[in-house]
Tab-separated table of C-alpha atoms and ligand atoms in Angstrom:
chain	number	residue	atom	x	y	z
A	1	MET	CA	148.547	58.841	94.005
A	2	LYS	CA	149.556	62.482	93.713
A	3	LYS	CA	149.637	62.255	89.911
A	4	ALA	CA	146.150	60.768	89.939
A	5	VAL	CA	144.832	63.590	92.087
A	6	VAL	CA	146.402	66.180	89.808
A	7	LEU	CA	145.041	64.480	86.714
A	8	PHE	CA	141.605	64.321	88.270
A	9	PHE	CA	141.642	68.048	88.889
A	10	LEU	CA	142.993	68.860	85.460
A	11	LEU	CA	140.202	66.852	83.880
A	12	VAL	CA	137.567	68.487	86.011
A	13	VAL	CA	139.050	71.962	85.637
A	14	THR	CA	139.379	71.862	81.855
A	15	SER	CA	135.853	70.541	81.630
A	16	ILE	CA	134.230	73.024	83.975
A	17	GLU	CA	132.054	74.366	81.154
A	18	LEU	CA	130.460	70.926	80.873
A	19	LEU	CA	129.544	71.009	84.554
A	20	GLN	CA	127.066	73.826	84.158
A	21	VAL	CA	123.540	72.717	84.725
A	22	HIS	CA	120.932	73.610	82.192
A	23	GLY	CA	117.593	74.903	83.391
A	24	GLU	CA	116.776	75.915	86.933
A	25	PRO	CA	119.515	76.591	89.473
A	26	GLN	CA	119.725	74.220	92.457
A	27	VAL	CA	118.492	77.021	94.734
A	28	PRO	CA	116.519	80.142	93.711
A	29	CYS	CA	118.881	82.605	95.376
A	30	TYR	CA	122.399	82.907	96.757
A	31	PHE	CA	123.558	85.480	99.330
A	32	ILE	CA	127.288	85.994	99.846
A	33	PHE	CA	129.117	87.434	102.861
A	34	GLY	CA	132.881	87.731	102.865
A	35	ASP	CA	136.110	89.575	102.195
A	36	SER	CA	138.289	90.225	99.142
A	37	LEU	CA	138.150	86.553	98.173
A	38	ALA	CA	134.471	87.104	97.344
A	39	ASP	CA	134.134	90.883	96.748
A	40	ASP	CA	132.768	91.579	93.262
A	41	GLY	CA	132.658	95.367	93.352
A	42	ASN	CA	131.491	96.529	96.773
A	43	ASN	CA	134.741	98.385	97.502
A	44	ASN	CA	134.855	100.228	94.167
A	45	LEU	CA	133.420	103.473	95.495
A	46	LEU	CA	134.852	103.279	99.030
A	47	PRO	CA	137.860	105.343	100.141
A	48	THR	CA	140.272	102.426	100.591
A	49	LEU	CA	143.518	100.975	99.294
A	50	ALA	CA	141.765	97.592	99.079
A	51	LYS	CA	140.359	98.001	95.581
A	52	ALA	CA	140.722	95.969	92.415
A	53	ASN	CA	138.662	97.800	89.791
A	54	TYR	CA	141.599	98.553	87.480
A	55	GLU	CA	143.778	96.665	85.025
A	56	PRO	CA	145.285	94.101	85.119
A	57	TYR	CA	142.578	92.792	87.529
A	58	GLY	CA	139.924	91.022	85.498
A	59	VAL	CA	142.267	90.346	82.560
A	60	ASP	CA	140.576	86.944	82.148
A	61	PHE	CA	137.093	88.088	83.174
A	62	PRO	CA	134.583	88.782	80.376
A	63	GLU	CA	133.738	92.264	81.719
A	64	GLY	CA	137.366	93.144	82.526
A	65	PRO	CA	138.104	94.807	85.892
A	66	THR	CA	135.017	94.720	88.131
A	67	GLY	CA	136.486	94.948	91.604
A	68	ARG	CA	137.194	91.216	91.861
A	69	PHE	CA	140.615	90.629	93.428
A	70	CYS	CA	141.554	88.125	90.730
A	71	ASN	CA	142.431	87.755	87.061
A	72	GLY	CA	139.122	85.953	86.528
A	73	ARG	CA	136.378	84.383	88.594
A	74	THR	CA	136.341	84.081	92.364
A	75	ILE	CA	135.363	80.916	94.215
A	76	VAL	CA	131.828	82.209	94.821
A	77	ASP	CA	131.444	83.092	91.121
A	78	ILE	CA	132.344	79.532	90.199
A	79	LEU	CA	130.069	78.105	92.900
A	80	ALA	CA	127.194	80.206	91.516
A	81	GLU	CA	127.904	78.809	88.040
A	82	MET	CA	128.058	75.265	89.322
A	83	MET	CA	124.723	75.768	91.095
A	84	GLY	CA	123.250	76.725	87.744
A	85	PHE	CA	122.859	80.515	88.004
A	86	ASP	CA	123.009	82.237	84.614
A	87	ASP	CA	124.619	85.377	86.027
A	88	TYR	CA	127.075	86.097	88.802
A	89	ILE	CA	125.515	87.355	92.028
A	90	PRO	CA	125.483	91.199	91.876
A	91	PRO	CA	127.311	93.326	94.472
A	92	PHE	CA	125.132	95.083	97.045
A	93	ALA	CA	126.697	98.391	95.928
A	94	THR	CA	124.911	98.268	92.559
A	95	ALA	CA	122.245	95.548	92.853
A	96	ASN	CA	118.833	96.982	92.160
A	97	GLY	CA	115.305	96.076	91.173
A	98	THR	CA	114.138	92.493	91.081
A	99	GLU	CA	117.665	91.130	90.483
A	100	ILE	CA	118.074	91.018	94.274
A	101	LEU	CA	115.640	88.085	94.261
A	102	LYS	CA	118.493	85.970	92.845
A	103	GLY	CA	120.740	87.016	95.692
A	104	VAL	CA	123.224	89.718	96.617
A	105	ASN	CA	126.960	89.713	97.257
A	106	TYR	CA	127.891	91.819	100.322
A	107	ALA	CA	131.594	90.884	100.455
A	108	SER	CA	134.148	93.636	100.969
A	109	GLY	CA	137.937	93.594	100.628
A	110	GLY	CA	139.675	94.150	103.964
A	111	ALA	CA	136.610	93.229	106.022
A	112	GLY	CA	136.509	90.917	108.977
A	113	ILE	CA	134.410	89.606	111.826
A	114	LEU	CA	135.675	92.403	114.065
A	115	ASN	CA	134.729	95.963	113.135
A	116	GLU	CA	138.262	97.303	113.501
A	117	THR	CA	139.838	94.638	111.284
A	118	GLY	CA	141.300	96.115	108.105
A	119	GLN	CA	141.036	99.744	109.222
A	120	THR	CA	144.620	100.514	108.147
A	121	SER	CA	143.662	100.002	104.492
A	122	GLY	CA	140.694	102.369	104.752
A	123	ALA	CA	136.953	101.892	104.493
A	124	ARG	CA	135.504	98.384	104.332
A	125	ILE	CA	132.165	96.773	105.065
A	126	CYS	CA	132.662	94.627	108.148
A	127	MET	CA	130.464	91.603	108.891
A	128	ASP	CA	128.068	93.595	111.108
A	129	GLU	CA	127.601	96.111	108.288
A	130	GLN	CA	127.160	93.363	105.711
A	131	LEU	CA	124.333	92.053	107.879
A	132	ASN	CA	122.814	95.550	108.070
A	133	ASN	CA	122.938	95.649	104.267
A	134	HIS	CA	121.241	92.269	104.152
A	135	GLN	CA	118.459	93.694	106.305
A	136	VAL	CA	117.934	96.346	103.612
A	137	THR	CA	117.656	93.575	101.012
A	138	VAL	CA	115.247	91.614	103.190
A	139	SER	CA	112.993	94.688	103.530
A	140	SER	CA	112.999	95.163	99.748
A	141	ILE	CA	112.083	91.513	99.264
A	142	VAL	CA	109.211	91.901	101.735
A	143	SER	CA	107.870	94.800	99.602
A	144	MET	CA	108.377	92.878	96.370
A	145	LEU	CA	106.652	89.721	97.569
A	146	GLY	CA	103.914	91.565	99.435
A	147	SER	CA	104.226	90.116	102.928
A	148	SER	CA	106.867	89.194	105.430
A	149	GLN	CA	105.539	85.648	105.487
A	150	SER	CA	106.104	85.097	101.773
A	151	ALA	CA	109.493	86.820	102.049
A	152	THR	CA	110.465	84.466	104.871
A	153	GLU	CA	109.353	81.421	102.902
A	154	TYR	CA	111.431	82.640	99.976
A	155	LEU	CA	114.522	83.483	102.051
A	156	ASN	CA	114.342	80.046	103.701
A	157	LYS	CA	115.006	78.454	100.304
A	158	CYS	CA	118.090	80.509	99.496
A	159	PHE	CA	121.675	79.450	99.878
A	160	TYR	CA	124.073	81.533	101.981
A	161	SER	CA	127.864	81.465	102.189
A	162	VAL	CA	130.057	83.258	104.678
A	163	GLY	CA	133.841	83.433	104.296
A	164	MET	CA	135.166	85.548	107.141
A	165	GLY	CA	138.189	85.508	109.412
A	166	ASP	CA	141.172	85.727	107.052
A	167	ASN	CA	141.479	89.485	107.567
A	168	ASP	CA	141.032	89.186	111.325
A	169	TYR	CA	144.455	87.520	111.130
A	170	ILE	CA	146.183	89.117	108.119
A	171	ASN	CA	144.864	92.620	108.780
A	172	ASN	CA	144.658	92.470	112.551
A	173	TYR	CA	146.290	89.722	114.657
A	174	PHE	CA	149.408	89.461	112.440
A	175	GLN	CA	149.920	93.266	112.422
A	176	PRO	CA	151.093	93.988	115.981
A	177	ASP	CA	152.338	97.463	115.006
A	178	TYR	CA	148.791	98.546	114.233
A	179	TYR	CA	146.471	96.305	116.234
A	180	PRO	CA	146.839	95.271	119.893
A	181	SER	CA	145.044	91.910	119.535
A	182	SER	CA	148.181	89.737	119.585
A	183	LEU	CA	149.375	91.471	122.761
A	184	LEU	CA	146.000	90.992	124.438
A	185	TYR	CA	145.255	87.416	123.427
A	186	THR	CA	146.987	84.108	122.850
A	187	PRO	CA	146.048	82.491	119.502
A	188	GLU	CA	143.620	80.181	121.350
A	189	GLN	CA	141.956	83.133	123.098
A	190	PHE	CA	141.779	85.225	119.940
A	191	ALA	CA	140.034	82.413	118.060
A	192	LYS	CA	137.441	82.299	120.860
A	193	VAL	CA	136.953	86.086	120.698
A	194	LEU	CA	136.342	85.858	116.944
A	195	ILE	CA	134.002	82.887	117.179
A	196	GLU	CA	131.979	84.481	119.958
A	197	GLN	CA	131.196	87.471	117.757
A	198	PHE	CA	130.828	85.311	114.649
A	199	SER	CA	128.263	83.066	116.329
A	200	GLN	CA	126.102	86.114	117.089
A	201	GLN	CA	126.453	87.266	113.502
A	202	ILE	CA	125.410	83.864	112.166
A	203	GLU	CA	122.444	83.879	114.528
A	204	THR	CA	121.435	87.263	113.088
A	205	LEU	CA	121.639	85.791	109.599
A	206	TYR	CA	119.440	82.901	110.753
A	207	ASN	CA	116.940	85.401	112.163
A	208	TYR	CA	116.745	87.015	108.706
A	209	GLY	CA	115.522	83.681	107.370
A	210	ALA	CA	118.727	81.879	106.323
A	211	ARG	CA	118.413	78.090	106.617
A	212	LYS	CA	121.171	76.762	104.326
A	213	ILE	CA	124.420	78.300	105.441
A	214	VAL	CA	127.941	77.420	104.408
A	215	LEU	CA	130.771	78.666	106.603
A	216	PHE	CA	134.294	78.736	105.172
A	217	GLY	CA	137.201	78.424	107.586
A	218	VAL	CA	140.427	80.403	107.208
A	219	GLY	CA	142.927	79.235	104.601
A	220	MET	CA	146.675	78.622	104.803
A	221	LEU	CA	147.477	82.224	105.629
A	222	GLY	CA	151.201	81.516	105.935
A	223	CYS	CA	151.432	80.347	102.318
A	224	THR	CA	150.670	83.623	100.535
A	225	PRO	CA	153.486	85.257	98.534
A	226	ASN	CA	153.141	88.216	100.907
A	227	ALA	CA	153.669	86.111	104.028
A	228	ILE	CA	156.664	84.408	102.440
A	229	SER	CA	158.263	87.666	101.314
A	230	VAL	CA	157.731	89.371	104.669
A	231	TYR	CA	158.783	86.552	106.993
A	232	GLY	CA	160.683	84.002	104.909
A	233	THR	CA	159.930	80.347	105.464
A	234	ASN	CA	163.005	79.197	107.370
A	235	GLY	CA	163.301	76.035	105.286
A	236	SER	CA	159.596	75.245	105.308
A	237	THR	CA	157.162	75.773	102.382
A	238	CYS	CA	155.100	78.347	104.240
A	239	VAL	CA	155.299	80.666	107.238
A	240	GLU	CA	154.426	78.061	109.838
A	241	PHE	CA	153.575	80.334	112.752
A	242	MET	CA	150.801	81.965	110.699
A	243	ASN	CA	149.254	78.651	109.731
A	244	TYR	CA	149.555	77.437	113.304
A	245	GLU	CA	148.167	80.514	115.072
A	246	SER	CA	145.198	80.831	112.711
A	247	SER	CA	144.381	77.102	112.887
A	248	PHE	CA	142.586	77.566	116.221
A	249	PHE	CA	139.906	79.538	114.395
A	250	ASN	CA	139.031	76.520	112.274
A	251	VAL	CA	138.893	74.236	115.301
A	252	GLU	CA	136.460	76.620	116.999
A	253	LEU	CA	134.444	77.178	113.826
A	254	LYS	CA	133.997	73.472	113.266
A	255	SER	CA	132.621	73.052	116.752
A	256	LEU	CA	130.404	76.133	116.307
A	257	VAL	CA	128.929	74.514	113.188
A	258	ASP	CA	128.197	71.338	115.172
A	259	ASP	CA	126.503	73.389	117.900
A	260	LEU	CA	124.455	75.392	115.392
A	261	ASN	CA	123.211	72.222	113.723
A	262	THR	CA	122.071	70.944	117.121
A	263	GLU	CA	120.550	74.195	118.349
A	264	MET	CA	118.801	75.092	115.093
A	265	PRO	CA	117.545	71.808	113.695
A	266	ASP	CA	115.419	73.535	111.032
A	267	ALA	CA	118.615	74.882	109.441
A	268	THR	CA	121.660	73.259	107.848
A	269	PHE	CA	125.119	74.591	108.542
A	270	ILE	CA	128.048	73.260	106.551
A	271	TYR	CA	131.693	73.794	107.446
A	272	VAL	CA	134.097	74.038	104.518
A	273	ASP	CA	137.711	73.402	105.462
A	274	ALA	CA	139.684	76.045	103.556
A	275	VAL	CA	142.973	74.397	104.568
A	276	LYS	CA	141.836	71.276	102.741
A	277	LEU	CA	140.995	73.396	99.692
A	278	ALA	CA	144.485	74.915	99.847
A	279	GLU	CA	145.981	71.428	100.076
A	280	ASP	CA	144.124	70.526	96.877
A	281	VAL	CA	145.690	73.574	95.224
A	282	ILE	CA	149.125	72.536	96.469
A	283	ALA	CA	148.535	69.006	95.177
A	284	ALA	CA	147.816	70.439	91.729
A	285	ALA	CA	151.512	71.422	91.671
A	286	PHE	CA	151.339	74.869	90.079
A	287	ASN	CA	154.647	75.872	88.504
A	288	VAL	CA	154.815	79.095	90.525
A	289	THR	CA	153.567	79.357	94.112
A	290	THR	CA	155.769	81.870	95.931
A	291	VAL	CA	155.071	84.984	93.864
A	292	GLY	CA	151.918	86.237	92.225
A	293	CYS	CA	151.344	86.614	88.495
A	294	CYS	CA	151.126	90.415	88.464
A	295	GLU	CA	153.765	92.841	89.655
A	296	VAL	CA	152.646	94.202	93.041
A	297	GLU	CA	152.817	97.390	95.079
A	298	GLU	CA	155.030	96.733	98.065
A	299	LEU	CA	152.695	98.436	100.533
A	300	THR	CA	149.471	96.676	99.565
A	301	GLY	CA	150.541	93.470	97.819
A	302	LEU	CA	147.977	94.344	95.123
A	303	CYS	CA	148.775	94.609	91.405
A	304	ILE	CA	150.459	97.784	90.156
A	305	PRO	CA	147.950	99.451	87.802
A	306	ASN	CA	148.292	98.861	84.071
A	307	GLN	CA	151.313	96.530	84.231
A	308	THR	CA	151.305	93.535	81.921
A	309	PRO	CA	150.801	90.383	84.048
A	310	CYS	CA	152.453	86.997	83.497
A	311	GLN	CA	151.611	85.324	80.191
A	312	ASN	CA	150.191	82.013	81.372
A	313	ARG	CA	147.992	82.642	84.407
A	314	SER	CA	147.178	78.956	84.841
A	315	GLU	CA	150.776	78.235	85.836
A	316	TYR	CA	150.440	80.492	88.899
A	317	ALA	CA	148.706	79.575	92.151
A	318	PHE	CA	148.508	83.267	93.087
A	319	TRP	CA	147.377	86.239	91.059
A	320	ASP	CA	148.775	88.955	93.377
A	321	SER	CA	150.530	88.680	96.757
A	322	PHE	CA	147.371	87.653	98.626
A	323	HIS	CA	144.764	86.350	96.210
A	324	PRO	CA	144.682	83.040	94.350
A	325	SER	CA	144.543	82.932	90.558
A	326	GLU	CA	141.356	81.862	88.822
A	327	ALA	CA	143.048	78.526	88.101
A	328	ALA	CA	143.523	77.953	91.845
A	329	ASN	CA	139.975	79.187	92.535
A	330	LEU	CA	138.611	76.546	90.166
A	331	ILE	CA	140.257	73.816	92.191
A	332	SER	CA	139.013	75.285	95.485
A	333	ALA	CA	135.485	75.780	94.159
A	334	ILE	CA	135.277	72.180	92.998
A	335	GLY	CA	136.492	71.044	96.420
A	336	ALA	CA	133.963	73.276	98.179
A	337	TYR	CA	131.147	72.152	95.908
A	338	SER	CA	131.891	68.503	96.628
A	339	VAL	CA	131.502	69.219	100.352
A	340	ILE	CA	128.370	71.355	99.974
A	341	PHE	CA	126.494	69.167	97.471
A	342	PRO	CA	128.149	65.747	97.793
A	343	SER	CA	125.461	63.757	95.987
A	344	GLU	CA	125.202	66.140	93.030
A	345	PHE	CA	128.954	66.245	92.776
A	346	TYR	CA	129.096	62.484	92.587
A	347	THR	CA	126.434	62.310	89.887
A	348	ARG	CA	127.971	65.083	87.861
A	349	ASP	CA	131.435	63.680	88.234
A	350	LYS	CA	130.212	60.424	86.711
A	351	SER	CA	128.363	62.157	83.908
A	352	LEU	CA	131.440	64.263	83.318
A	353	VAL	CA	133.600	61.183	82.951
A	354	ALA	CA	130.980	59.763	80.593
A	355	GLU	CA	131.067	62.927	78.500
A	356	LEU	CA	134.830	62.775	78.244
B	1	LIG	C1	120.378	98.988	87.943
B	1	LIG	O1	121.755	98.666	87.885
B	1	LIG	C2	122.242	98.497	86.579
B	1	LIG	C3	123.668	97.981	86.690
B	1	LIG	O2	124.361	98.616	87.714
B	1	LIG	C4	122.127	99.831	85.853
B	1	LIG	O3	122.597	99.677	84.530
B	1	LIG	C5	120.662	100.261	85.845
B	1	LIG	O4	120.553	101.549	85.272
B	1	LIG	C6	120.105	100.305	87.247
B	1	LIG	N1	118.682	100.534	87.185
B	1	LIG	C7	118.072	101.370	88.023
B	1	LIG	C8	116.585	101.458	87.852
B	1	LIG	O5	118.660	102.019	88.855
B	2	LIG	C1	130.343	97.155	114.882
B	2	LIG	O1	129.678	98.144	114.117
B	2	LIG	C2	128.290	97.960	114.059
B	2	LIG	C3	127.695	98.925	113.077
B	2	LIG	O2	128.476	100.054	112.899
B	2	LIG	C4	127.694	98.125	115.448
B	2	LIG	O3	126.310	97.903	115.398
B	2	LIG	C5	128.316	97.088	116.339
B	2	LIG	O4	127.874	97.278	117.640
B	2	LIG	C6	129.825	97.190	116.299
B	2	LIG	N1	130.349	96.079	117.034
B	2	LIG	C7	131.370	96.217	117.874
B	2	LIG	C8	131.826	94.978	118.570
B	2	LIG	O5	131.915	97.279	118.063
B	3	LIG	C1	164.150	78.157	112.027
B	3	LIG	O1	163.901	76.786	112.315
B	3	LIG	C2	164.729	76.248	113.304
B	3	LIG	C3	164.452	74.752	113.380
B	3	LIG	O2	163.072	74.490	113.317
B	3	LIG	C4	164.480	76.969	114.622
B	3	LIG	O3	165.317	76.453	115.636
B	3	LIG	C5	164.777	78.449	114.438
B	3	LIG	O4	164.443	79.158	115.596
B	3	LIG	C6	163.941	78.986	113.284
B	3	LIG	N1	164.345	80.358	113.009
B	3	LIG	C7	163.455	81.331	112.862
B	3	LIG	C8	164.003	82.692	112.551
B	3	LIG	O5	162.251	81.131	112.944
B	4	LIG	C1	154.653	74.198	84.054
B	4	LIG	O1	154.321	72.868	84.452
B	4	LIG	C2	153.825	72.081	83.382
B	4	LIG	C3	153.338	70.762	83.946
B	4	LIG	O2	154.264	70.230	84.863
B	4	LIG	C4	154.947	71.925	82.332
B	4	LIG	O3	154.472	71.171	81.244
B	4	LIG	C5	155.360	73.319	81.845
B	4	LIG	O4	156.450	73.226	80.960
B	4	LIG	C6	155.740	74.206	83.007
B	4	LIG	N1	155.958	75.565	82.502
B	4	LIG	C7	157.025	76.272	82.807
B	4	LIG	C8	157.085	77.645	82.226
B	4	LIG	O5	157.911	75.859	83.528
B	5	LIG	C1	149.702	77.264	80.347
B	5	LIG	O1	150.072	76.419	81.426
B	5	LIG	C2	149.320	75.248	81.498
B	5	LIG	C3	149.750	74.520	82.785
B	5	LIG	O2	151.127	74.311	82.816
B	5	LIG	C4	149.549	74.414	80.253
B	5	LIG	O3	148.762	73.246	80.311
B	5	LIG	C5	149.159	75.239	79.026
B	5	LIG	O4	149.487	74.532	77.862
B	5	LIG	C6	149.903	76.558	79.020
B	5	LIG	N1	149.387	77.410	77.950
B	5	LIG	C7	150.187	78.086	77.151
B	5	LIG	C8	149.501	78.916	76.113
B	5	LIG	O5	151.411	78.079	77.239
C-alpha cells in the first residue's frame, strides 16, 4: 500500500509538466494571503530577519533568489501553474499596472493572524495588513474596470487562498520567552482566540468580493528540523507536544469553514488539511527529513548566505530548518489541488496515466 502511494506520487510529480493546462486558466485571477510558505518577495524590502532574497534560496527557481523561502516553487506557485496561469502571481510589493487583474500575492514571512505574531524577527505584513493591501488592489481594479459593480463581478470570479496560523504557533505560542500567549491560554483557548480573529478577517475578505476561498490549516509544526533540533523527539518522529497543541486550531478552523458555508451560501469555503498534506510528504519517504538541505543560521533557521546546498534537493523533505523543499511542495500542492478541484484532478489524473 505504502509503495503504491509513493509510486503514485513519483509518477505524478515527475510528470507535473504534463499537468499544465493549455489555454485559459480555470479562474481569471488568484489572490494569495499567507506567511513564508507563500511569500514570493513581499519581505524583500522590509527590515526583518525573515528574508530569503539571497543565494542559495531559489537555486532551482528560473529567476534565482526572489524572496521565496524555498529552493524552487512554493505550494501556491505550483497551484497557480496547475490552475493554468502562465505566470506566477506577483507580490503586492512590486505588482503594478494591469497585472493585478490576474491576482496578487500578499503573503509575508513571519506573519500571522495576530498582529504581534512574528515581531521578534522584525517587520512583517500581518493578516490585517494583508487585507488592507487587498483593499488597495480592489480600489485599483475599480478604477481599471470603471465601476465598483464590474469590479465586484470580476472579484467574485477569482480564487483566493489563505494559509495563516503556523507563525501564531511557531513565532508566538511556542516562544514563551518572548510572547505571553502560552501563559494566558490553554491550547484549546488559544485556538479559539485565533479563530475568532481569523473569522473576522475572512468576513472582511468576503466583503471585498471573495466567493471562492480556500483555507489551509496548520501543518505538522513539530516535524520541522528546527523543532527536532530544539526539543528532540524523545523517541518519536516529531515533537509531539507541538503537533498536539496546534491541532486544536485545525479542529476550530474546520468548524469555522462549515459555519461560513452555511452563513454565506453564495460563497464556497474549502478547508485544506495541512496535516494530511504533511502525511503525504512523509509517505513519500524522503531520504532526509530531520535536517534541511542548506546549512542554516542557528538563530533564524534560514540558509546561511552563499553556502553551497546539498547536491540532490529531491532527496530532502526540507530545504532549510522550517520550509519544505520544492520536491515536498509538489506533493503537497497535488494533495491540495485534489481537494480544491476534485473533479478536474480526477480527469487529469486519468489523462496523465493515459499519456504515460
Ligand atoms: C512594474 O513592475 C515591473 C516589475 O517589478 C517593473 O519592471 C516595471 O518597470 C514596473 N512598471 C511600472 C510602470 O512601474
Ligand atoms: C492590527 O493592526 C491593524 C492595522 O495596523 C489594526 O487595524 C488592527 O486593529 C490591529 N488588530 C489588533 C487586534 O490589534
Ligand atoms: C519521554 O517519553 C516518555 C514516555 O512517553 C515520558 O514519560 C517522558 O516524560 C518523556 N520525556 C520528555 C523529556 O518529554
Ligand atoms: C535515496 O532514496 C532513494 C529511493 O529509496 C535511493 O534510490 C537512493 O539511493 C537514496 N539516496 C541516498 C543518498 O541515500
Ligand atoms: C536524486 O534523488 C532522487 C530521489 O532519490 C533520485 O530519483 C534521483 O535519481 C537523484 N538524482 C541524482 C542526480 O542523483
